mmCIF file of C-alpha atoms in Angstrom:
data_model
loop_
_atom_site.group_PDB
_atom_site.id
_atom_site.type_symbol
_atom_site.label_atom_id
_atom_site.label_comp_id
_atom_site.label_asym_id
_atom_site.label_seq_id
_atom_site.Cartn_x
_atom_site.Cartn_y
_atom_site.Cartn_z
ATOM 1 C CA MET A 1 -16.457 -14.467 -20.724
ATOM 2 C CA GLN A 2 -16.115 -10.876 -21.576
ATOM 3 C CA ASN A 3 -15.079 -10.164 -18.452
ATOM 4 C CA LEU A 4 -12.251 -12.756 -18.494
ATOM 5 C CA GLN A 5 -11.239 -11.485 -21.859
ATOM 6 C CA GLN A 6 -10.922 -8.068 -20.381
ATOM 7 C CA GLN A 7 -9.205 -9.117 -17.328
ATOM 8 C CA LEU A 8 -6.693 -11.240 -19.231
ATOM 9 C CA ALA A 9 -6.059 -8.313 -21.720
ATOM 10 C CA PHE A 10 -5.113 -6.193 -18.559
ATOM 11 C CA ILE A 11 -2.850 -8.992 -17.203
ATOM 12 C CA LEU A 12 -0.825 -9.204 -20.404
ATOM 13 C CA GLU A 13 -0.320 -5.590 -20.791
ATOM 14 C CA LEU A 14 0.984 -5.596 -17.267
ATOM 15 C CA ASP A 15 4.020 -7.432 -18.679
ATOM 16 C CA ARG A 16 4.999 -4.035 -20.383
ATOM 17 C CA LEU A 17 5.873 -2.755 -16.815
ATOM 18 C CA LYS A 18 9.098 -5.122 -16.826
ATOM 19 C CA SER A 19 10.474 -2.845 -19.310
ATOM 20 C CA VAL A 20 10.231 0.422 -17.740
ATOM 21 C CA TYR A 21 13.588 1.101 -15.993
ATOM 22 C CA ARG A 22 14.249 3.208 -13.052
ATOM 23 C CA GLN A 23 17.418 4.979 -11.616
ATOM 24 C CA THR A 24 17.698 2.706 -8.659
ATOM 25 C CA THR A 25 20.044 -0.145 -9.719
ATOM 26 C CA VAL A 26 20.138 -3.609 -8.624
ATOM 27 C CA LYS A 27 23.651 -4.170 -6.782
ATOM 28 C CA ALA A 28 23.139 -8.035 -6.672
ATOM 29 C CA ASP A 29 22.898 -7.970 -10.529
ATOM 30 C CA ASN A 30 25.948 -6.007 -11.530
ATOM 31 C CA ASN A 31 24.376 -2.685 -10.903
ATOM 32 C CA ARG A 32 21.746 -2.952 -13.789
ATOM 33 C CA GLN A 33 18.528 -0.737 -13.737
ATOM 34 C CA GLU A 34 15.721 -1.977 -11.710
ATOM 35 C CA ASN A 35 12.462 -2.078 -13.683
ATOM 36 C CA SER A 36 9.194 -0.841 -12.247
ATOM 37 C CA ALA A 37 7.734 -4.338 -11.841
ATOM 38 C CA GLU A 38 10.689 -5.641 -9.630
ATOM 39 C CA HIS A 39 10.308 -2.388 -7.573
ATOM 40 C CA SER A 40 6.455 -3.005 -7.069
ATOM 41 C CA TRP A 41 6.933 -6.641 -5.952
ATOM 42 C CA HIS A 42 9.817 -5.527 -3.657
ATOM 43 C CA ILE A 43 7.949 -2.829 -1.764
ATOM 44 C CA ALA A 44 4.751 -5.118 -1.448
ATOM 45 C CA LEU A 45 6.757 -7.748 0.252
ATOM 46 C CA MET A 46 8.554 -4.883 2.383
ATOM 47 C CA ALA A 47 5.195 -3.623 3.540
ATOM 48 C CA GLN A 48 4.247 -6.987 4.930
ATOM 49 C CA VAL A 49 7.507 -7.548 6.690
ATOM 50 C CA LEU A 50 7.626 -4.066 8.291
ATOM 51 C CA SER A 51 3.999 -3.859 9.339
ATOM 52 C CA GLU A 52 4.784 -4.247 12.878
ATOM 53 C CA TYR A 53 5.989 -0.728 13.090
ATOM 54 C CA ILE A 54 2.801 0.898 11.826
ATOM 55 C CA GLU A 55 1.512 3.091 14.538
ATOM 56 C CA GLU A 56 -1.912 4.069 13.066
ATOM 57 C CA PRO A 57 -4.627 1.829 11.800
ATOM 58 C CA VAL A 58 -3.645 0.481 8.365
ATOM 59 C CA ASP A 59 -5.266 -2.061 6.268
ATOM 60 C CA ILE A 60 -1.904 -3.716 5.185
ATOM 61 C CA ASN A 61 -3.974 -5.742 2.383
ATOM 62 C CA ARG A 62 -5.256 -2.348 0.924
ATOM 63 C CA ALA A 63 -1.707 -0.849 1.320
ATOM 64 C CA VAL A 64 -0.022 -3.633 -0.388
ATOM 65 C CA MET A 65 -2.406 -3.536 -3.285
ATOM 66 C CA MET A 66 -1.702 0.284 -3.842
ATOM 67 C CA LEU A 67 1.966 -0.669 -3.683
ATOM 68 C CA LEU A 68 1.285 -3.337 -6.615
ATOM 69 C CA ILE A 69 -0.986 -1.077 -8.664
ATOM 70 C CA HIS A 70 0.770 2.297 -8.190
ATOM 71 C CA ASP A 71 3.442 2.173 -10.998
ATOM 72 C CA ILE A 72 1.359 0.438 -13.606
ATOM 73 C CA VAL A 73 0.639 3.826 -15.112
ATOM 74 C CA GLU A 74 4.417 4.027 -15.921
ATOM 75 C CA ILE A 75 3.607 1.660 -18.993
ATOM 76 C CA ASP A 76 2.182 4.706 -20.701
ATOM 77 C CA ALA A 77 3.395 7.845 -18.807
ATOM 78 C CA GLY A 78 7.004 6.471 -18.117
ATOM 79 C CA ASP A 79 9.163 6.793 -15.081
ATOM 80 C CA THR A 80 10.280 10.109 -13.896
ATOM 81 C CA PHE A 81 13.360 10.503 -11.667
ATOM 82 C CA ALA A 82 12.260 11.220 -7.921
ATOM 83 C CA PHE A 83 14.662 14.234 -7.865
ATOM 84 C CA ALA A 84 14.081 15.404 -11.490
ATOM 85 C CA ALA A 85 13.947 19.284 -12.175
ATOM 86 C CA GLN A 86 10.464 20.608 -12.100
ATOM 87 C CA HIS A 87 10.515 21.191 -15.954
ATOM 88 C CA GLU A 88 10.934 17.369 -16.334
ATOM 89 C CA LEU A 89 7.937 16.597 -14.025
ATOM 90 C CA ASP A 90 5.406 19.070 -15.570
ATOM 91 C CA GLY A 91 2.779 17.525 -17.287
ATOM 92 C CA GLN A 92 3.590 14.159 -15.746
ATOM 93 C CA GLU A 93 0.393 14.067 -13.503
ATOM 94 C CA ASP A 94 -1.791 14.605 -16.427
ATOM 95 C CA LYS A 95 0.070 11.908 -18.387
ATOM 96 C CA GLU A 96 -0.389 9.312 -15.410
ATOM 97 C CA ILE A 97 -4.205 10.145 -15.120
ATOM 98 C CA GLU A 98 -4.504 9.541 -18.876
ATOM 99 C CA ALA A 99 -2.438 6.304 -18.608
ATOM 100 C CA ALA A 100 -4.584 5.126 -15.436
ATOM 101 C CA ASN A 101 -7.887 5.677 -17.471
ATOM 102 C CA ARG A 102 -6.507 3.420 -20.522
ATOM 103 C CA LEU A 103 -4.921 0.757 -18.535
ATOM 104 C CA PHE A 104 -7.182 0.309 -15.676
ATOM 105 C CA GLY A 105 -9.877 0.763 -18.199
ATOM 106 C CA LEU A 106 -8.975 -2.556 -19.796
ATOM 107 C CA LEU A 107 -10.793 -4.202 -16.811
ATOM 108 C CA PRO A 108 -14.389 -4.616 -16.505
ATOM 109 C CA THR A 109 -16.147 -1.467 -15.223
ATOM 110 C CA ALA A 110 -16.345 -2.353 -11.453
ATOM 111 C CA GLN A 111 -12.698 -3.333 -11.379
ATOM 112 C CA PHE A 112 -11.706 -0.263 -13.313
ATOM 113 C CA GLU A 113 -13.496 2.160 -10.857
ATOM 114 C CA ALA A 114 -12.111 0.095 -7.785
ATOM 115 C CA MET A 115 -8.469 0.151 -9.046
ATOM 116 C CA LYS A 116 -8.686 3.655 -10.225
ATOM 117 C CA ALA A 117 -9.942 4.743 -6.811
ATOM 118 C CA LEU A 118 -7.306 2.966 -5.131
ATOM 119 C CA TRP A 119 -4.468 4.429 -7.424
ATOM 120 C CA LEU A 120 -5.781 7.885 -6.733
ATOM 121 C CA GLU A 121 -5.853 7.279 -3.026
ATOM 122 C CA PHE A 122 -2.182 6.289 -3.263
ATOM 123 C CA GLU A 123 -1.247 9.322 -5.190
ATOM 124 C CA GLN A 124 -3.013 11.717 -2.733
ATOM 125 C CA ALA A 125 -1.641 10.044 0.456
ATOM 126 C CA GLN A 126 -4.483 11.371 2.580
ATOM 127 C CA THR A 127 -5.194 8.120 4.413
ATOM 128 C CA ALA A 128 -3.056 6.051 6.829
ATOM 129 C CA ASP A 129 -3.139 3.066 4.282
ATOM 130 C CA ALA A 130 -1.815 5.426 1.599
ATOM 131 C CA ARG A 131 0.752 7.175 3.787
ATOM 132 C CA PHE A 132 2.004 3.888 4.834
ATOM 133 C CA ALA A 133 2.270 2.672 1.039
ATOM 134 C CA LYS A 134 3.764 5.954 -0.026
ATOM 135 C CA GLY A 135 6.239 5.461 2.814
ATOM 136 C CA MET A 136 7.226 2.000 1.693
ATOM 137 C CA ASP A 137 7.681 3.313 -1.923
ATOM 138 C CA ARG A 138 9.928 5.933 -0.589
ATOM 139 C CA ILE A 139 12.192 4.250 1.947
ATOM 140 C CA LEU A 140 12.983 1.343 -0.441
ATOM 141 C CA PRO A 141 15.379 3.468 -2.723
ATOM 142 C CA LEU A 142 16.706 5.068 0.458
ATOM 143 C CA LEU A 143 17.946 1.288 1.514
ATOM 144 C CA GLN A 144 18.993 0.579 -1.865
ATOM 145 C CA ASN A 145 21.080 3.571 -2.316
ATOM 146 C CA MET A 146 22.568 3.178 1.131
ATOM 147 C CA ALA A 147 23.564 -0.451 0.410
ATOM 148 C CA ASN A 148 25.243 0.750 -2.885
ATOM 149 C CA ASN A 149 27.439 3.730 -1.603
ATOM 150 C CA GLY A 150 24.829 6.169 -2.477
ATOM 151 C CA GLY A 151 23.779 4.767 -5.813
ATOM 152 C CA SER A 152 21.653 7.173 -7.799
ATOM 153 C CA TRP A 153 21.985 9.894 -5.357
ATOM 154 C CA VAL A 154 25.584 10.260 -6.077
ATOM 155 C CA ARG A 155 25.171 10.128 -9.792
ATOM 156 C CA HIS A 156 22.444 12.838 -9.796
ATOM 157 C CA SER A 157 23.881 14.996 -6.881
ATOM 158 C CA VAL A 158 20.791 14.561 -4.677
ATOM 159 C CA THR A 159 20.646 16.607 -1.450
ATOM 160 C CA LYS A 160 19.780 15.554 2.135
ATOM 161 C CA SER A 161 16.803 17.854 2.221
ATOM 162 C CA GLN A 162 15.401 16.203 -1.099
ATOM 163 C CA VAL A 163 15.690 12.680 0.471
ATOM 164 C CA ILE A 164 14.104 14.012 3.885
ATOM 165 C CA ALA A 165 11.246 15.707 1.820
ATOM 166 C CA ARG A 166 10.621 12.386 0.133
ATOM 167 C CA ASN A 167 10.278 10.186 3.103
ATOM 168 C CA THR A 168 8.125 12.457 5.394
ATOM 169 C CA TYR A 169 5.235 10.032 4.847
ATOM 170 C CA LEU A 170 6.991 7.708 7.336
ATOM 171 C CA GLN A 171 6.862 10.205 10.025
ATOM 172 C CA GLN A 172 3.208 9.866 11.154
ATOM 173 C CA VAL A 173 2.225 6.279 10.379
ATOM 174 C CA THR A 174 5.660 4.772 11.385
ATOM 175 C CA PRO A 175 7.681 6.942 13.498
ATOM 176 C CA ALA A 176 10.455 4.152 13.983
ATOM 177 C CA LEU A 177 11.170 3.801 10.456
ATOM 178 C CA TRP A 178 11.112 7.704 9.990
ATOM 179 C CA ASP A 179 13.784 7.867 12.741
ATOM 180 C CA TYR A 180 15.813 5.026 11.044
ATOM 181 C CA ALA A 181 15.556 7.108 7.554
ATOM 182 C CA CYS A 182 16.639 10.041 9.339
ATOM 183 C CA GLN A 183 19.700 8.384 10.780
ATOM 184 C CA GLN A 184 20.825 6.574 7.435
ATOM 185 C CA ILE A 185 20.426 10.120 5.644
ATOM 186 C CA ASP A 186 22.907 11.628 8.308
ATOM 187 C CA VAL A 187 25.211 8.645 7.477
ATOM 188 C CA ALA A 188 25.030 9.270 3.750
ATOM 189 C CA VAL A 189 25.753 13.028 4.240
ATOM 190 C CA ALA A 190 28.749 12.017 6.313
ATOM 191 C CA ASN A 191 29.954 9.266 3.629
ATOM 192 C CA GLY A 192 29.496 12.163 0.930
ATOM 193 C CA TRP A 193 26.618 10.299 -0.895
ATOM 194 C CA LEU A 194 24.362 13.031 -0.371
ATOM 195 C CA LYS A 195 24.947 16.688 -0.487
ATOM 196 C CA ASP A 196 24.397 18.597 2.788
ATOM 197 C CA ALA A 197 21.722 21.015 1.595
#
């Protein structure tokens, strides 16, 4: 029963992720801000749908699990805008590690260790599973901003080089999606949604 109580405490704590808002907006809902729980669900499903484009050996179930847990730390650490200034990002990694310890630490020891290790693997993006997961995390905002006339890119004066740098995880693990992202980035520049820098 102790394990169950710990697991249920973790599950209830996850509800707080629904109140962490991102810069990306939901066009279908009057451009309200997307929350991190919605984002995690969306990219996890997208990873399944786009898995046919993977060109490295990837365990799709591990990648999807990474996507489902990767933003849980934002419950404590908050969400930082992907293109925020460096001074706004300073210290965020330490906050996220502390958050991972507290949040995954709600679970029984074996699950805590497994989830934290998976979260760290995603963060470090050294494995094919993690690179694919990271690529999904990065390309969805690109798709959303393209569908919304530049969305948060326009509001924050984001540059082409910034978006290219964020999406490089696609290059090795799924070249077809990398090519698609590059084409979309060029369209965004032509439309004035991204600065050509």
